[in-house]
Amino acid sequence: MERTQVAIIGGGPAGMLLSHMLHLDGIDSVVLERQPRDHVLKRIRAGVLEHGTVKLLRDVGLGERMAREGHAHDGTWIAWEDREPFLIDTKRHTGKQMWSFGQTAITEELYRVRARDGGRLIDDAGQVVLHELTGDRPWIGFEKDGAAQRLECEFVAGCDGFHGVSRGSLPGELLRTFERAYPFGWLGVMSETPPLGDIMYAQHRRGFALASQRNAMLSRYYIQCDLATKLEDWPDDRFWEELKRRFPPDIARKIVTGPSIEKSIAPLRSFVAEPMSYGRLFLAGDSAHIVPPTGAKGLNLAVSDVFYLHRGLVAQIRRNDGRYLERYSETALRRVWGAERLSWQLTKLLHVFPDDDDFTRRVNLNEFDHLQASAAAQAALAEQYVGLPFEDLAANP
Ligand code: RFL
Ligand code: PHB
């Protein structure tokens, strides 16, 4: 039997960041991760960080590698067929920049500092079950190397992603879910080629495309694809050709192609679970909500959840002040719904849907033209894209 103050289910960015931040406040945690460590460290996902995420990572001592390998951007471009490209100019409208820095590197850094600081992580942990969440002494049952184990704790953080077990531990009559599935996915390619200088979304009648990056010699590209798409049907040559067709010719010419080092398909989904807490269980990150990647909000939301949850746990454990934890769910959900709305709007604006008609196309075109013309519309989009500020309790007493 093991004992800790906070049992953290899931060793992705949400769980590992929470464990690290609690450690900085002298609070003990144990992370239970279903996958072997190598698997977690190899996953390629997010790449664009909000201003607030970058600041938080710096504040908790994780800024050094980001400063070395990451890259600041004044905003993100939208290339629109037959129109001048448009910059979501976060620098101009908010004074803040976004950063390109990969989730893979952030996860590596988190595993490094937790190991350095003697953090306890049990990977390859199977059959995780949460018990007695409404009592004073919750506990987690799990299997390690075929043996049944028990972890006792004061609080449980459910950071186990969309396919985890934590969300399902809320009673069915309490849990409400909100969902939108999209009839397409993103086919993503990573290549060791110099990226375009800028991050750029492309709207095109053949479908959406995106040019992004991880560092000076690592590019990340995506194209909208059918849900039935099979990776084996997309050799590199076909991918590059399709990608270039979706960008304006002068930009397509600048895309440097090369062999892919990773290729994967991600379906798009919007999903929110309410509430994000039950008894002594608190959900954070993808376990409670999913956004389509248009808008680059998923990892950033996981970080803001962790900011609120860490603050609540520290207030409760160190000062016996329960006000933050009591409001964790409602506070986190306000920010979650802001990101849900933005990523849904950008997904609708930039993708081709099978049932799009001429009316939809005209409305989308008008939305883009309005963005080009209206400083107010540009400022509103920039404010949401760069990330809404983290709330203080005083904002909603
Ligand atoms: P994760 O990363 O899914 O980690 C959850 C961890 O929990 C483990 N687990 C369990 N452990 C124990 N017991 C169980 N029963 C368990 N079940 C699961 C899993 O193995 C895993 O290690 O969730 P977390 O920490 O909440 O982090 C969320 C982010 O990973 C996610 O939101 C982002 O990657 C989303 N995302 C993006 N977000 C951004 O902010 N900016 C971006 O540019 C961006 N681009 C993206 C993305 C996601 C993508 N995909 C593949 C869905 C681009 C793509 C293509
Ligand atoms: C990425 O670099 O992987 C990326 C960038 C922007 C997005 C989503 C993903 O909106």
Coordinates of C-alpha atoms and ligand atoms in Angstrom, one line a residue:
M1 CA 0.0 0.0 0.0
E2 CA 1.2 3.5 -0.8
R3 CA 0.0 6.8 0.5
T4 CA 0.2 10.4 -0.8
Q5 CA -1.6 13.7 -0.6
V6 CA -2.7 13.9 -4.2
A7 CA -3.2 10.9 -6.4
I8 CA -2.8 12.0 -10.1
I9 CA -4.4 9.7 -12.7
G10 CA -2.5 10.1 -16.0
G11 CA 1.0 11.1 -16.8
G12 CA 0.3 13.4 -19.8
P13 CA 1.1 17.2 -19.7
A14 CA -1.8 17.9 -17.3
G15 CA -0.9 15.3 -14.7
M16 CA 2.9 15.9 -14.8
L17 CA 2.6 19.7 -14.6
L18 CA 0.3 19.4 -11.6
S19 CA 2.7 17.0 -9.9
H20 CA 5.6 19.4 -10.6
M21 CA 3.7 22.5 -9.3
L22 CA 2.5 20.7 -6.2
H23 CA 6.0 19.7 -5.5
L24 CA 7.1 23.3 -5.7
D25 CA 4.6 24.0 -2.9
G26 CA 5.8 21.1 -0.8
I27 CA 2.8 18.9 -1.6
D28 CA 3.3 15.2 -2.3
S29 CA 1.7 13.4 -5.2
V30 CA 1.9 10.1 -7.0
V31 CA 1.2 9.8 -10.8
L32 CA -0.4 6.6 -12.1
E33 CA 0.1 6.3 -15.9
R34 CA -1.4 3.5 -18.0
Q35 CA 1.2 3.5 -20.7
P36 CA 4.9 2.7 -20.5
R37 CA 7.0 5.9 -20.3
D38 CA 8.5 5.5 -23.8
H39 CA 5.1 5.6 -25.3
V40 CA 4.1 8.8 -23.5
L41 CA 7.3 10.5 -24.5
K42 CA 7.0 9.6 -28.2
R43 CA 3.5 11.0 -28.7
I44 CA 3.4 14.0 -31.1
R45 CA 0.6 16.4 -30.5
A46 CA 0.3 20.2 -29.8
G47 CA 2.7 22.8 -30.9
V48 CA 1.2 26.3 -30.3
L49 CA 1.3 27.8 -26.8
E50 CA -0.8 30.7 -25.5
H51 CA 1.0 33.7 -23.8
G52 CA -0.4 32.5 -20.4
T53 CA 0.9 29.0 -20.9
V54 CA 4.4 30.3 -21.7
K55 CA 4.4 32.5 -18.7
L56 CA 3.2 29.7 -16.4
L57 CA 5.9 27.3 -17.7
R58 CA 8.5 30.0 -17.2
D59 CA 7.3 30.7 -13.7
V60 CA 7.6 27.1 -12.7
G61 CA 11.1 26.7 -14.0
L62 CA 10.4 25.2 -17.4
G63 CA 11.4 28.1 -19.6
E64 CA 14.9 27.4 -20.5
R65 CA 14.5 24.8 -23.3
M66 CA 11.5 26.7 -24.6
A67 CA 13.6 29.9 -24.9
R68 CA 16.3 27.8 -26.7
E69 CA 14.2 25.8 -29.1
G70 CA 10.8 27.5 -29.2
H71 CA 9.9 30.5 -31.3
A72 CA 7.7 33.5 -30.6
H73 CA 5.1 34.6 -33.2
D74 CA 3.2 37.9 -33.5
G75 CA 0.2 35.9 -34.6
T76 CA -1.1 33.3 -36.9
W77 CA -2.0 33.8 -40.6
I78 CA -5.1 32.7 -42.4
A79 CA -4.6 32.1 -46.1
W80 CA -7.9 32.3 -48.0
E81 CA -8.2 31.2 -51.6
D82 CA -8.4 34.2 -53.9
R83 CA -8.0 36.7 -51.0
E84 CA -5.0 38.4 -49.4
P85 CA -3.8 36.4 -46.4
F86 CA -4.9 37.7 -43.0
L87 CA -2.8 37.9 -39.8
I88 CA -4.5 37.2 -36.4
D89 CA -2.2 39.8 -35.0
T90 CA -2.1 39.0 -31.3
K91 CA 0.9 41.3 -30.8
R92 CA -0.8 44.3 -32.2
H93 CA -4.2 43.8 -30.5
T94 CA -3.2 42.3 -27.2
G95 CA 0.6 43.1 -26.9
K96 CA 1.1 39.4 -26.4
Q97 CA 2.8 36.7 -28.5
M98 CA 2.1 33.0 -29.1
W99 CA 4.9 30.4 -29.0
S100 CA 5.8 27.4 -31.2
F101 CA 7.1 24.8 -28.8
G102 CA 6.0 21.1 -29.0
Q103 CA 4.0 19.2 -26.4
T104 CA 6.5 16.4 -26.9
A105 CA 9.4 18.6 -25.6
I106 CA 7.2 19.9 -22.7
T107 CA 6.4 16.4 -21.7
E108 CA 10.1 15.4 -21.8
E109 CA 10.9 18.4 -19.7
L110 CA 8.2 17.5 -17.1
Y111 CA 9.5 13.9 -16.9
R112 CA 13.0 15.2 -16.5
V113 CA 12.3 17.6 -13.6
R114 CA 10.0 15.1 -11.8
A115 CA 12.8 12.5 -12.0
R116 CA 15.3 15.1 -10.8
D117 CA 13.1 16.0 -7.9
G118 CA 12.4 12.5 -6.8
G119 CA 8.8 12.5 -8.1
R120 CA 6.9 9.2 -7.8
L121 CA 5.5 8.0 -11.1
I122 CA 4.1 4.5 -11.6
D123 CA 3.9 3.8 -15.3
D124 CA 2.4 0.7 -17.0
A125 CA -0.3 0.9 -14.3
G126 CA -3.4 -1.2 -15.3
Q127 CA -7.0 -1.5 -14.1
V128 CA -7.1 1.9 -12.3
V129 CA -10.3 2.2 -10.2
L130 CA -11.2 5.2 -8.1
H131 CA -12.8 4.5 -4.7
E132 CA -14.6 6.5 -1.9
L133 CA -14.4 9.9 -3.6
T134 CA -16.9 11.5 -1.4
G135 CA -15.2 10.4 1.9
D136 CA -12.2 11.9 3.6
R137 CA -9.9 9.1 2.5
P138 CA -10.3 8.3 -1.2
W139 CA -8.1 5.4 -2.6
I140 CA -7.1 4.1 -6.0
G141 CA -6.9 0.4 -6.9
F142 CA -4.6 -0.6 -9.7
E143 CA -2.4 -3.3 -11.0
K144 CA 1.4 -3.2 -11.5
D145 CA 3.4 -6.1 -12.8
G146 CA 0.3 -8.3 -12.4
A147 CA -0.1 -7.5 -8.7
A148 CA -3.1 -5.6 -7.2
Q149 CA -2.0 -2.4 -5.5
R150 CA -3.7 0.3 -3.4
L151 CA -2.8 4.0 -3.3
E152 CA -4.4 6.1 -0.5
C153 CA -4.7 9.9 -0.8
E154 CA -6.5 13.0 0.3
F155 CA -7.4 14.3 -3.2
V156 CA -7.6 12.7 -6.7
A157 CA -6.8 14.6 -9.9
G158 CA -8.3 13.0 -13.0
C159 CA -5.7 13.9 -15.7
D160 CA -6.2 10.7 -17.8
G161 CA -7.3 12.2 -21.1
F162 CA -10.4 11.6 -23.1
H163 CA -10.2 7.8 -22.9
G164 CA -9.4 7.6 -19.2
V165 CA -11.4 6.3 -16.3
S166 CA -11.8 9.4 -14.0
R167 CA -14.7 11.0 -15.8
G168 CA -16.7 7.8 -15.6
S169 CA -16.3 7.8 -11.8
L170 CA -18.8 10.7 -11.6
P171 CA -22.3 9.3 -11.0
G172 CA -24.3 9.1 -14.2
E173 CA -27.1 11.3 -12.8
L174 CA -24.6 14.1 -12.0
L175 CA -22.6 14.0 -15.2
R176 CA -23.7 16.1 -18.2
T177 CA -21.9 15.9 -21.5
F178 CA -22.0 18.2 -24.5
E179 CA -20.6 16.9 -27.8
R180 CA -20.1 17.7 -31.5
A181 CA -18.3 15.3 -33.8
Y182 CA -17.0 16.6 -37.1
P183 CA -17.2 14.6 -40.4
F184 CA -13.5 14.8 -41.0
G185 CA -10.0 14.5 -39.4
W186 CA -6.5 16.0 -39.8
L187 CA -3.8 14.0 -41.5
G188 CA -0.5 15.3 -39.9
V189 CA 3.1 15.0 -41.0
M190 CA 6.3 15.8 -39.2
S191 CA 9.4 16.4 -41.3
E192 CA 12.9 17.5 -40.6
T193 CA 12.8 20.4 -43.0
P194 CA 13.0 24.1 -42.4
P195 CA 9.4 25.4 -41.7
L196 CA 7.7 28.4 -43.2
G197 CA 8.5 31.4 -41.0
D198 CA 4.9 31.7 -39.9
I199 CA 2.1 29.5 -38.6
M200 CA -0.5 29.5 -41.3
Y201 CA -4.1 28.1 -41.6
A202 CA -5.3 27.7 -45.2
Q203 CA -8.9 27.7 -46.3
H204 CA -9.4 26.0 -49.6
R205 CA -12.2 24.3 -51.6
R206 CA -10.2 21.1 -51.4
G207 CA -10.2 21.3 -47.7
F208 CA -8.3 23.0 -44.8
A209 CA -4.5 22.8 -44.4
L210 CA -2.1 24.1 -41.8
A211 CA 1.6 24.9 -41.8
S212 CA 3.3 24.8 -38.4
Q213 CA 6.6 24.1 -36.8
R214 CA 8.5 22.8 -33.7
N215 CA 12.0 24.3 -34.3
A216 CA 14.3 25.6 -37.0
M217 CA 14.6 22.1 -38.6
L218 CA 11.3 20.5 -37.7
S219 CA 8.1 21.3 -39.6
R220 CA 4.5 20.1 -38.8
Y221 CA 1.9 20.2 -41.5
Y222 CA -1.8 19.0 -41.6
I223 CA -4.5 18.6 -44.2
Q224 CA -8.2 18.0 -43.6
C225 CA -9.0 14.4 -44.6
D226 CA -12.0 12.1 -44.7
L227 CA -12.7 10.0 -41.6
A228 CA -12.2 6.9 -43.7
T229 CA -8.7 7.9 -44.8
K230 CA -6.0 5.3 -44.4
L231 CA -2.3 6.2 -43.8
E232 CA -1.1 3.7 -46.3
D233 CA -2.9 5.6 -49.0
W234 CA -0.9 8.7 -48.3
P235 CA 2.7 8.3 -49.2
D236 CA 4.8 11.4 -48.7
D237 CA 4.6 12.6 -52.3
R238 CA 0.9 12.5 -52.3
F239 CA 0.7 14.4 -49.0
W240 CA 3.1 17.2 -50.2
E241 CA 1.3 17.6 -53.5
E242 CA -2.1 17.9 -51.8
L243 CA -0.8 20.3 -49.1
K244 CA 0.7 22.6 -51.7
R245 CA -2.5 22.7 -53.7
R246 CA -4.4 24.1 -50.6
F247 CA -2.0 27.1 -50.1
P248 CA -1.8 30.1 -52.4
P249 CA 0.9 29.4 -55.0
D250 CA 3.4 32.0 -53.7
I251 CA 3.3 30.4 -50.3
A252 CA 3.2 26.8 -51.6
R253 CA 6.4 27.5 -53.5
K254 CA 8.1 28.2 -50.2
I255 CA 7.2 24.9 -48.5
V256 CA 10.3 22.8 -48.2
T257 CA 9.4 19.1 -48.6
G258 CA 11.3 16.0 -47.4
P259 CA 10.7 12.6 -46.0
S260 CA 8.2 12.4 -43.2
I261 CA 9.4 11.2 -39.8
E262 CA 5.8 10.7 -38.5
K263 CA 2.4 10.6 -40.0
S264 CA -0.9 10.3 -38.2
I265 CA -4.6 10.9 -38.4
A266 CA -6.7 12.6 -35.6
P267 CA -10.5 12.8 -35.8
L268 CA -12.0 16.2 -34.8
R269 CA -14.4 16.5 -31.8
S270 CA -15.8 19.0 -29.4
F271 CA -16.7 17.6 -26.0
V272 CA -17.3 19.0 -22.5
A273 CA -18.2 17.2 -19.3
E274 CA -19.8 19.0 -16.4
P275 CA -19.2 19.3 -13.6
M276 CA -15.4 18.9 -13.5
S277 CA -15.4 17.8 -9.8
Y278 CA -17.1 15.3 -7.6
G279 CA -16.3 14.9 -3.9
R280 CA -12.5 14.8 -3.7
L281 CA -12.1 14.1 -7.5
F282 CA -11.1 17.0 -9.8
L283 CA -10.9 16.5 -13.6
A284 CA -8.3 18.4 -15.6
G285 CA -7.4 18.6 -19.3
D286 CA -8.7 16.2 -22.0
S287 CA -10.4 14.0 -19.4
A288 CA -13.1 16.8 -19.1
H289 CA -13.0 18.4 -22.5
I290 CA -11.9 18.0 -26.1
V291 CA -11.6 20.8 -28.7
P292 CA -10.9 20.4 -32.4
P293 CA -7.2 21.4 -32.9
T294 CA -8.2 24.5 -35.0
G295 CA -7.3 27.3 -32.6
A296 CA -4.7 25.3 -30.8
K297 CA -6.5 25.3 -27.5
G298 CA -6.4 21.7 -26.1
L299 CA -3.0 21.7 -24.3
N300 CA -3.5 25.4 -23.3
L301 CA -6.7 24.4 -21.6
A302 CA -5.1 21.5 -19.8
V303 CA -2.5 24.1 -18.5
S304 CA -5.2 26.5 -17.3
D305 CA -7.1 23.8 -15.5
V306 CA -3.9 22.8 -13.8
F307 CA -3.3 26.4 -12.8
Y308 CA -6.8 26.6 -11.1
L309 CA -6.6 23.1 -9.6
H310 CA -3.1 23.7 -8.2
R311 CA -4.2 26.9 -6.6
G312 CA -7.2 25.2 -5.1
L313 CA -5.3 22.3 -3.7
V314 CA -2.6 24.5 -2.2
A315 CA -5.2 26.8 -0.6
Q316 CA -7.0 23.7 0.9
I317 CA -4.0 21.7 2.0
R318 CA -1.7 24.5 3.2
R319 CA -4.2 27.0 4.5
N320 CA -7.4 25.0 5.0
D321 CA -9.1 27.4 2.6
G322 CA -11.7 25.5 0.5
R323 CA -13.0 28.5 -1.5
Y324 CA -11.0 27.8 -4.6
L325 CA -11.6 24.1 -4.8
E326 CA -15.3 24.6 -4.2
R327 CA -15.4 26.8 -7.3
Y328 CA -12.8 24.9 -9.4
S329 CA -15.4 23.4 -11.7
E330 CA -17.3 26.6 -12.5
T331 CA -14.1 28.7 -12.8
A332 CA -12.4 26.2 -15.1
L333 CA -15.5 25.7 -17.2
R334 CA -15.8 29.4 -18.1
R335 CA -12.5 29.3 -19.8
V336 CA -13.2 25.9 -21.3
W337 CA -16.4 27.1 -23.0
G338 CA -14.5 30.2 -24.3
A339 CA -12.1 27.9 -26.0
E340 CA -14.8 25.5 -27.2
R341 CA -16.6 28.4 -28.9
L342 CA -13.5 29.7 -30.6
S343 CA -12.3 26.4 -31.9
W344 CA -15.8 25.5 -33.1
Q345 CA -16.1 28.8 -34.9
L346 CA -12.6 28.5 -36.5
T347 CA -13.3 24.9 -37.5
K348 CA -16.6 26.0 -39.2
L349 CA -14.9 28.9 -40.9
L350 CA -11.9 27.1 -42.3
H351 CA -13.0 23.5 -43.2
V352 CA -15.1 22.1 -46.0
F353 CA -18.1 20.2 -44.6
P354 CA -19.8 17.6 -46.8
D355 CA -23.2 19.4 -46.6
D356 CA -21.8 22.9 -47.2
D357 CA -24.0 24.8 -49.7
D358 CA -23.5 28.1 -51.5
F359 CA -25.2 30.0 -48.7
T360 CA -22.7 28.6 -46.2
R361 CA -19.7 29.5 -48.5
R362 CA -20.9 33.1 -48.9
V363 CA -21.4 33.5 -45.1
N364 CA -17.9 32.2 -44.4
L365 CA -16.4 34.4 -47.1
N366 CA -18.3 37.4 -45.6
E367 CA -16.9 36.5 -42.1
F368 CA -13.4 36.5 -43.5
D369 CA -13.9 39.8 -45.4
H370 CA -15.3 41.3 -42.2
L371 CA -12.2 40.2 -40.3
Q372 CA -10.0 41.9 -43.0
A373 CA -12.0 45.1 -42.7
S374 CA -12.9 45.5 -39.0
A375 CA -10.3 46.3 -36.3
A376 CA -13.0 45.4 -33.7
A377 CA -13.4 41.9 -35.2
Q378 CA -9.6 41.5 -35.4
A379 CA -9.2 42.5 -31.8
A380 CA -11.9 40.1 -30.6
L381 CA -10.4 37.2 -32.4
A382 CA -6.8 38.1 -31.3
E383 CA -8.0 38.3 -27.7
Q384 CA -9.4 34.8 -27.7
Y385 CA -6.7 33.3 -29.8
V386 CA -3.9 34.5 -27.6
G387 CA -5.8 33.1 -24.6
L388 CA -8.1 34.7 -22.0
P389 CA -6.5 35.6 -18.7
F390 CA -6.6 33.2 -15.8
E391 CA -9.4 34.4 -13.4
D392 CA -8.9 35.4 -9.8
L393 CA -11.5 34.5 -7.3
A394 CA -12.2 38.2 -6.8
A395 CA -13.4 38.4 -10.4
N396 CA -16.5 36.3 -9.5
P397 CA -16.8 36.4 -5.7
Ligands
RFL1 P1 -3.3 13.4 -22.5 O1 -2.1 14.1 -23.2 O2 -4.2 12.6 -23.3 O3 -2.7 12.6 -21.3 C1 -3.5 11.7 -20.5 C2 -2.6 10.6 -20.0 O4 -3.4 9.7 -19.2 C3 -3.1 8.4 -19.5 N1 -4.2 7.5 -19.2 C4 -4.3 6.7 -18.0 N2 -3.5 6.6 -17.0 C5 -3.9 5.8 -16.0 N3 -5.0 5.1 -16.0 C6 -5.9 5.2 -17.0 N4 -7.1 4.5 -17.0 C7 -5.6 6.1 -18.1 N5 -6.2 6.4 -19.3 C8 -5.4 7.3 -19.9 C9 -2.7 8.4 -21.0 O5 -1.9 7.3 -21.4 C10 -2.0 9.7 -21.1 O6 -0.6 9.6 -20.9 O7 -4.2 14.5 -21.7 P2 -3.8 15.9 -21.0 O8 -2.6 15.7 -20.1 O9 -5.1 16.4 -20.5 O10 -3.2 16.8 -22.2 C11 -4.1 17.3 -23.2 C12 -3.3 17.5 -24.5 O11 -2.6 16.3 -24.8 C13 -4.3 17.8 -25.7 O12 -5.3 18.7 -25.3 C14 -3.5 18.5 -26.9 O13 -2.6 17.6 -27.4 C15 -4.5 19.0 -28.0 N6 -3.8 19.5 -29.1 C16 -3.4 20.8 -29.1 N7 -3.5 21.6 -28.0 C17 -3.0 22.9 -28.0 O14 -3.1 23.6 -27.0 N8 -2.3 23.4 -29.1 C18 -2.1 22.7 -30.2 O15 -1.4 23.2 -31.1 C19 -2.7 21.4 -30.3 N9 -2.5 20.6 -31.4 C20 -3.6 18.8 -30.3 C21 -3.0 19.3 -31.4 C22 -4.1 17.4 -30.3 C23 -3.9 16.7 -31.5 N10 -4.3 15.3 -31.4 C24 -3.5 14.2 -31.8 C25 -5.5 15.0 -30.8 C26 -2.8 18.6 -32.6 C27 -3.3 17.3 -32.6 C28 -3.1 16.5 -33.9
PHB2 C1 0.6 22.2 -34.4 O1 1.7 22.8 -34.5 O2 0.6 21.0 -34.2 C2 -0.7 22.9 -34.4 C3 -0.7 24.3 -34.7 C4 -1.9 25.0 -34.7 C5 -3.1 24.3 -34.4 C6 -3.0 23.0 -34.1 C7 -1.8 22.3 -34.1 O3 -4.2 25.0 -34.4

